[in-house]
Amino acid sequence: MAKNKKVEISLEEKLEKALIPVEEQPYKIPNNWVWTRLGEICEINPNKIKIEIDENELVDFIPMKNISEDSPEIIEKNFEKFKDLQKGYTQFIENDILFAKITPCMENGKGAVAINLENGIGFGSTEFHVIRVSKYVNSIWIYAVTSTKEFRKQAEINMTGSAGQKRVSTKYLENYKIAVPPLSLQNQFSE
């Protein structure tokens, strides 16, 4: 029985796959920007990572109520023992974006960027999508994009589930078309 071999694709093929064809681009952008999908430049809901810290070490615990509706900053940090949070909570690391996926928190604008985490790790509500940026994008800039009225309105249209328990799907975030400026411009925006 033959084993499946991973076919390695070239950088050019990866770039072509990541870019949105001109005919599918929502509007014209400057020449030094590119159209892609959010899931090509960010990891949406990444797998938990193994952290080598003592189980009694304190780590950040962020419930939904501690997330702002109009700022990337976390309103208040709570600290819990690492052993008490490993199961049943959403894990995130430094610079991850927390995006509220459930109604009405998503429509109200709840989201944050995880910065200055105790031991570099945090846990929070299972009603967060975690968006982990790649080296091609700035987390504050991605937070700003996901905070726009247009982004939130489209997310609301694409929610699934029953009334009162509607959620934004991972698929919506992965497929969201996004115009990406050069990293230097993103960094200026976030200063």
PDB file of C-alpha atoms in Angstrom:
ATOM      1  CA  MET A   1       0.000   0.000   0.000  1.00  0.00           C
ATOM      2  CA  ALA A   2       1.499   3.331  -1.078  1.00  0.00           C
ATOM      3  CA  LYS A   3       1.855   6.104   1.432  1.00  0.00           C
ATOM      4  CA  ASN A   4       0.534   9.554   0.605  1.00  0.00           C
ATOM      5  CA  LYS A   5       3.419  11.858  -0.102  1.00  0.00           C
ATOM      6  CA  LYS A   6       3.105  15.558   0.584  1.00  0.00           C
ATOM      7  CA  VAL A   7       3.702  17.466  -2.594  1.00  0.00           C
ATOM      8  CA  GLU A   8       5.782  20.533  -1.904  1.00  0.00           C
ATOM      9  CA  ILE A   9       4.702  23.528  -3.958  1.00  0.00           C
ATOM     10  CA  SER A  10       6.912  26.413  -4.962  1.00  0.00           C
ATOM     11  CA  LEU A  11       6.793  29.868  -3.406  1.00  0.00           C
ATOM     12  CA  GLU A  12       5.273  31.212  -6.633  1.00  0.00           C
ATOM     13  CA  GLU A  13       2.515  28.565  -6.487  1.00  0.00           C
ATOM     14  CA  LYS A  14       1.841  29.376  -2.826  1.00  0.00           C
ATOM     15  CA  LEU A  15       1.618  33.093  -3.650  1.00  0.00           C
ATOM     16  CA  GLU A  16      -0.696  32.471  -6.592  1.00  0.00           C
ATOM     17  CA  LYS A  17      -2.938  30.298  -4.406  1.00  0.00           C
ATOM     18  CA  ALA A  18      -3.048  32.990  -1.715  1.00  0.00           C
ATOM     19  CA  LEU A  19      -3.937  35.869  -4.028  1.00  0.00           C
ATOM     20  CA  ILE A  20      -7.493  36.612  -5.132  1.00  0.00           C
ATOM     21  CA  PRO A  21      -7.906  36.819  -8.932  1.00  0.00           C
ATOM     22  CA  VAL A  22      -8.539  40.337 -10.266  1.00  0.00           C
ATOM     23  CA  GLU A  23     -12.083  39.483 -11.385  1.00  0.00           C
ATOM     24  CA  GLU A  24     -12.990  38.490  -7.784  1.00  0.00           C
ATOM     25  CA  GLN A  25     -11.500  41.572  -6.092  1.00  0.00           C
ATOM     26  CA  PRO A  26     -14.207  43.786  -4.533  1.00  0.00           C
ATOM     27  CA  TYR A  27     -12.489  47.063  -5.475  1.00  0.00           C
ATOM     28  CA  LYS A  28      -9.244  48.497  -6.774  1.00  0.00           C
ATOM     29  CA  ILE A  29      -6.370  48.899  -4.302  1.00  0.00           C
ATOM     30  CA  PRO A  30      -2.938  50.556  -4.539  1.00  0.00           C
ATOM     31  CA  ASN A  31      -0.330  48.627  -6.549  1.00  0.00           C
ATOM     32  CA  ASN A  32       1.735  47.768  -3.471  1.00  0.00           C
ATOM     33  CA  TRP A  33      -1.255  46.134  -1.720  1.00  0.00           C
ATOM     34  CA  VAL A  34      -2.574  42.603  -2.370  1.00  0.00           C
ATOM     35  CA  TRP A  35      -5.951  40.900  -2.154  1.00  0.00           C
ATOM     36  CA  THR A  36      -5.997  37.636  -0.250  1.00  0.00           C
ATOM     37  CA  ARG A  37      -8.145  35.782   2.247  1.00  0.00           C
ATOM     38  CA  LEU A  38      -7.779  36.178   6.008  1.00  0.00           C
ATOM     39  CA  GLY A  39      -7.041  32.459   6.375  1.00  0.00           C
ATOM     40  CA  GLU A  40      -4.024  32.807   4.054  1.00  0.00           C
ATOM     41  CA  ILE A  41      -2.285  35.393   6.239  1.00  0.00           C
ATOM     42  CA  CYS A  42      -3.587  34.324   9.657  1.00  0.00           C
ATOM     43  CA  GLU A  43      -4.250  31.037  11.385  1.00  0.00           C
ATOM     44  CA  ILE A  44      -7.849  30.857  12.537  1.00  0.00           C
ATOM     45  CA  ASN A  45      -8.401  28.924  15.786  1.00  0.00           C
ATOM     46  CA  PRO A  46      -4.949  27.333  15.905  1.00  0.00           C
ATOM     47  CA  ASN A  47      -4.417  24.097  17.798  1.00  0.00           C
ATOM     48  CA  LYS A  48      -3.391  24.381  21.433  1.00  0.00           C
ATOM     49  CA  ILE A  49       0.341  24.532  21.885  1.00  0.00           C
ATOM     50  CA  LYS A  50       2.283  22.680  24.540  1.00  0.00           C
ATOM     51  CA  ILE A  51       3.597  25.068  27.156  1.00  0.00           C
ATOM     52  CA  GLU A  52       6.406  24.098  29.504  1.00  0.00           C
ATOM     53  CA  ILE A  53       5.360  25.814  32.726  1.00  0.00           C
ATOM     54  CA  ASP A  54       4.544  24.503  36.174  1.00  0.00           C
ATOM     55  CA  GLU A  55       0.881  23.593  36.537  1.00  0.00           C
ATOM     56  CA  ASN A  56       0.573  25.984  39.519  1.00  0.00           C
ATOM     57  CA  GLU A  57       1.942  28.985  37.578  1.00  0.00           C
ATOM     58  CA  LEU A  58      -0.537  31.802  37.049  1.00  0.00           C
ATOM     59  CA  VAL A  59      -1.703  32.596  33.530  1.00  0.00           C
ATOM     60  CA  ASP A  60      -4.157  35.104  32.124  1.00  0.00           C
ATOM     61  CA  PHE A  61      -7.825  34.151  32.152  1.00  0.00           C
ATOM     62  CA  ILE A  62     -10.025  36.430  30.051  1.00  0.00           C
ATOM     63  CA  PRO A  63     -13.792  36.001  30.236  1.00  0.00           C
ATOM     64  CA  MET A  64     -15.987  37.703  27.613  1.00  0.00           C
ATOM     65  CA  LYS A  65     -16.977  40.466  30.058  1.00  0.00           C
ATOM     66  CA  ASN A  66     -13.323  41.612  30.190  1.00  0.00           C
ATOM     67  CA  ILE A  67     -13.199  42.346  26.458  1.00  0.00           C
ATOM     68  CA  SER A  68     -13.867  45.869  25.228  1.00  0.00           C
ATOM     69  CA  GLU A  69     -16.321  46.802  22.499  1.00  0.00           C
ATOM     70  CA  ASP A  70     -14.202  49.679  21.199  1.00  0.00           C
ATOM     71  CA  SER A  71     -10.539  49.075  21.993  1.00  0.00           C
ATOM     72  CA  PRO A  72      -7.934  46.353  21.362  1.00  0.00           C
ATOM     73  CA  GLU A  73      -7.024  46.407  25.044  1.00  0.00           C
ATOM     74  CA  ILE A  74      -8.284  43.868  27.541  1.00  0.00           C
ATOM     75  CA  ILE A  75     -10.346  45.703  30.173  1.00  0.00           C
ATOM     76  CA  GLU A  76      -9.207  43.614  33.120  1.00  0.00           C
ATOM     77  CA  LYS A  77      -7.011  40.570  33.483  1.00  0.00           C
ATOM     78  CA  ASN A  78      -7.783  37.719  35.817  1.00  0.00           C
ATOM     79  CA  PHE A  79      -5.179  35.137  36.767  1.00  0.00           C
ATOM     80  CA  GLU A  80      -5.736  31.451  37.380  1.00  0.00           C
ATOM     81  CA  LYS A  81      -3.481  28.440  37.838  1.00  0.00           C
ATOM     82  CA  PHE A  82      -2.405  26.900  34.547  1.00  0.00           C
ATOM     83  CA  LYS A  83      -3.695  23.462  35.610  1.00  0.00           C
ATOM     84  CA  ASP A  84      -7.236  24.821  36.078  1.00  0.00           C
ATOM     85  CA  LEU A  85      -7.493  26.248  32.563  1.00  0.00           C
ATOM     86  CA  GLN A  86      -5.902  23.631  30.303  1.00  0.00           C
ATOM     87  CA  LYS A  87      -9.232  21.980  29.484  1.00  0.00           C
ATOM     88  CA  GLY A  88     -12.521  23.589  28.570  1.00  0.00           C
ATOM     89  CA  TYR A  89     -11.185  27.012  27.607  1.00  0.00           C
ATOM     90  CA  THR A  90      -9.816  28.665  24.488  1.00  0.00           C
ATOM     91  CA  GLN A  91      -6.035  28.998  24.515  1.00  0.00           C
ATOM     92  CA  PHE A  92      -4.218  31.978  23.014  1.00  0.00           C
ATOM     93  CA  ILE A  93      -0.704  33.389  23.050  1.00  0.00           C
ATOM     94  CA  GLU A  94       0.964  36.786  22.845  1.00  0.00           C
ATOM     95  CA  ASN A  95      -0.328  38.947  19.940  1.00  0.00           C
ATOM     96  CA  ASP A  96      -3.295  36.695  19.113  1.00  0.00           C
ATOM     97  CA  ILE A  97      -6.548  38.472  18.318  1.00  0.00           C
ATOM     98  CA  LEU A  98      -9.635  37.479  20.317  1.00  0.00           C
ATOM     99  CA  PHE A  99     -12.808  37.848  18.268  1.00  0.00           C
ATOM    100  CA  ALA A 100     -16.199  37.277  19.919  1.00  0.00           C
ATOM    101  CA  LYS A 101     -18.059  34.803  17.730  1.00  0.00           C
ATOM    102  CA  ILE A 102     -21.454  34.648  19.469  1.00  0.00           C
ATOM    103  CA  THR A 103     -24.410  37.006  19.266  1.00  0.00           C
ATOM    104  CA  PRO A 104     -24.787  39.714  20.628  1.00  0.00           C
ATOM    105  CA  CYS A 105     -21.115  40.065  21.648  1.00  0.00           C
ATOM    106  CA  MET A 106     -19.888  39.963  18.039  1.00  0.00           C
ATOM    107  CA  GLU A 107     -22.372  42.597  16.858  1.00  0.00           C
ATOM    108  CA  ASN A 108     -21.465  44.774  19.848  1.00  0.00           C
ATOM    109  CA  GLY A 109     -17.831  44.803  18.711  1.00  0.00           C
ATOM    110  CA  LYS A 110     -16.122  42.679  21.363  1.00  0.00           C
ATOM    111  CA  GLY A 111     -12.534  41.880  20.455  1.00  0.00           C
ATOM    112  CA  ALA A 112      -8.983  42.391  21.717  1.00  0.00           C
ATOM    113  CA  VAL A 113      -5.310  41.784  21.082  1.00  0.00           C
ATOM    114  CA  ALA A 114      -3.623  39.596  23.686  1.00  0.00           C
ATOM    115  CA  ILE A 115      -0.539  41.492  24.839  1.00  0.00           C
ATOM    116  CA  ASN A 116       1.650  41.345  27.949  1.00  0.00           C
ATOM    117  CA  LEU A 117       0.327  37.925  28.919  1.00  0.00           C
ATOM    118  CA  GLU A 118       1.565  36.330  32.124  1.00  0.00           C
ATOM    119  CA  ASN A 119       3.926  33.527  31.011  1.00  0.00           C
ATOM    120  CA  GLY A 120       3.080  34.360  27.364  1.00  0.00           C
ATOM    121  CA  ILE A 121      -0.164  32.394  27.394  1.00  0.00           C
ATOM    122  CA  GLY A 122      -3.807  32.963  28.200  1.00  0.00           C
ATOM    123  CA  PHE A 123      -7.140  31.216  28.255  1.00  0.00           C
ATOM    124  CA  GLY A 124     -10.630  32.543  27.815  1.00  0.00           C
ATOM    125  CA  SER A 125     -14.176  31.969  26.753  1.00  0.00           C
ATOM    126  CA  THR A 126     -14.930  29.207  24.262  1.00  0.00           C
ATOM    127  CA  GLU A 127     -16.959  31.899  22.472  1.00  0.00           C
ATOM    128  CA  PHE A 128     -13.752  33.503  21.137  1.00  0.00           C
ATOM    129  CA  HIS A 129     -12.299  32.859  17.734  1.00  0.00           C
ATOM    130  CA  VAL A 130      -8.515  33.147  17.975  1.00  0.00           C
ATOM    131  CA  ILE A 131      -6.780  34.803  15.029  1.00  0.00           C
ATOM    132  CA  ARG A 132      -3.011  34.238  15.006  1.00  0.00           C
ATOM    133  CA  VAL A 133      -1.160  36.539  12.637  1.00  0.00           C
ATOM    134  CA  SER A 134       1.663  35.479  10.346  1.00  0.00           C
ATOM    135  CA  LYS A 135       4.866  37.423   9.804  1.00  0.00           C
ATOM    136  CA  TYR A 136       3.161  39.274   6.941  1.00  0.00           C
ATOM    137  CA  VAL A 137       0.650  41.165   9.073  1.00  0.00           C
ATOM    138  CA  ASN A 138       0.460  43.234  12.232  1.00  0.00           C
ATOM    139  CA  SER A 139      -1.974  42.063  14.936  1.00  0.00           C
ATOM    140  CA  ILE A 140      -3.223  45.585  15.729  1.00  0.00           C
ATOM    141  CA  TRP A 141      -3.968  46.145  12.037  1.00  0.00           C
ATOM    142  CA  ILE A 142      -5.859  42.827  11.745  1.00  0.00           C
ATOM    143  CA  TYR A 143      -7.783  43.705  14.915  1.00  0.00           C
ATOM    144  CA  ALA A 144      -8.726  47.038  13.310  1.00  0.00           C
ATOM    145  CA  VAL A 145      -9.985  45.290  10.164  1.00  0.00           C
ATOM    146  CA  THR A 146     -12.079  42.831  12.197  1.00  0.00           C
ATOM    147  CA  SER A 147     -13.510  45.736  14.187  1.00  0.00           C
ATOM    148  CA  THR A 148     -14.902  47.662  11.214  1.00  0.00           C
ATOM    149  CA  LYS A 149     -18.653  47.996  10.776  1.00  0.00           C
ATOM    150  CA  GLU A 150     -18.382  46.403   7.317  1.00  0.00           C
ATOM    151  CA  PHE A 151     -16.549  43.339   8.650  1.00  0.00           C
ATOM    152  CA  ARG A 152     -18.987  42.908  11.539  1.00  0.00           C
ATOM    153  CA  LYS A 153     -22.030  43.410   9.294  1.00  0.00           C
ATOM    154  CA  GLN A 154     -20.811  40.720   6.869  1.00  0.00           C
ATOM    155  CA  ALA A 155     -20.006  38.427   9.812  1.00  0.00           C
ATOM    156  CA  GLU A 156     -23.542  38.922  11.148  1.00  0.00           C
ATOM    157  CA  ILE A 157     -25.059  38.047   7.753  1.00  0.00           C
ATOM    158  CA  ASN A 158     -22.979  34.858   7.705  1.00  0.00           C
ATOM    159  CA  MET A 159     -23.754  33.706  11.270  1.00  0.00           C
ATOM    160  CA  THR A 160     -25.189  30.237  11.724  1.00  0.00           C
ATOM    161  CA  GLY A 161     -27.297  28.686  14.462  1.00  0.00           C
ATOM    162  CA  SER A 162     -30.605  29.450  16.097  1.00  0.00           C
ATOM    163  CA  ALA A 163     -31.832  32.788  17.397  1.00  0.00           C
ATOM    164  CA  GLY A 164     -29.915  33.876  20.486  1.00  0.00           C
ATOM    165  CA  GLN A 165     -27.167  31.302  19.850  1.00  0.00           C
ATOM    166  CA  LYS A 166     -25.883  32.415  16.456  1.00  0.00           C
ATOM    167  CA  ARG A 167     -22.140  32.271  15.847  1.00  0.00           C
ATOM    168  CA  VAL A 168     -19.624  33.413  13.247  1.00  0.00           C
ATOM    169  CA  SER A 169     -18.104  30.365  11.588  1.00  0.00           C
ATOM    170  CA  THR A 170     -14.415  29.653  11.211  1.00  0.00           C
ATOM    171  CA  LYS A 171     -15.037  29.253   7.480  1.00  0.00           C
ATOM    172  CA  TYR A 172     -16.316  32.855   7.221  1.00  0.00           C
ATOM    173  CA  LEU A 173     -13.133  34.187   8.827  1.00  0.00           C
ATOM    174  CA  GLU A 174     -10.860  31.977   6.713  1.00  0.00           C
ATOM    175  CA  ASN A 175     -12.534  33.038   3.440  1.00  0.00           C
ATOM    176  CA  TYR A 176     -12.926  36.752   4.193  1.00  0.00           C
ATOM    177  CA  LYS A 177     -11.393  38.774   1.342  1.00  0.00           C
ATOM    178  CA  ILE A 178      -8.927  41.277   2.702  1.00  0.00           C
ATOM    179  CA  ALA A 179      -6.818  43.983   1.048  1.00  0.00           C
ATOM    180  CA  VAL A 180      -3.369  43.858   2.640  1.00  0.00           C
ATOM    181  CA  PRO A 181      -1.036  46.870   2.610  1.00  0.00           C
ATOM    182  CA  PRO A 182       2.731  46.528   3.025  1.00  0.00           C
ATOM    183  CA  LEU A 183       3.791  45.600   6.557  1.00  0.00           C
ATOM    184  CA  SER A 184       5.555  48.955   6.962  1.00  0.00           C
ATOM    185  CA  LEU A 185       2.208  50.743   6.452  1.00  0.00           C
ATOM    186  CA  GLN A 186       0.431  48.345   8.844  1.00  0.00           C
ATOM    187  CA  ASN A 187       3.076  49.077  11.468  1.00  0.00           C
ATOM    188  CA  GLN A 188       2.613  52.845  11.058  1.00  0.00           C
ATOM    189  CA  PHE A 189      -1.136  52.405  11.521  1.00  0.00           C
ATOM    190  CA  SER A 190      -0.644  50.574  14.799  1.00  0.00           C
ATOM    191  CA  GLU A 191       1.758  53.075  16.393  1.00  0.00           C
TER     192      GLU A 191
END
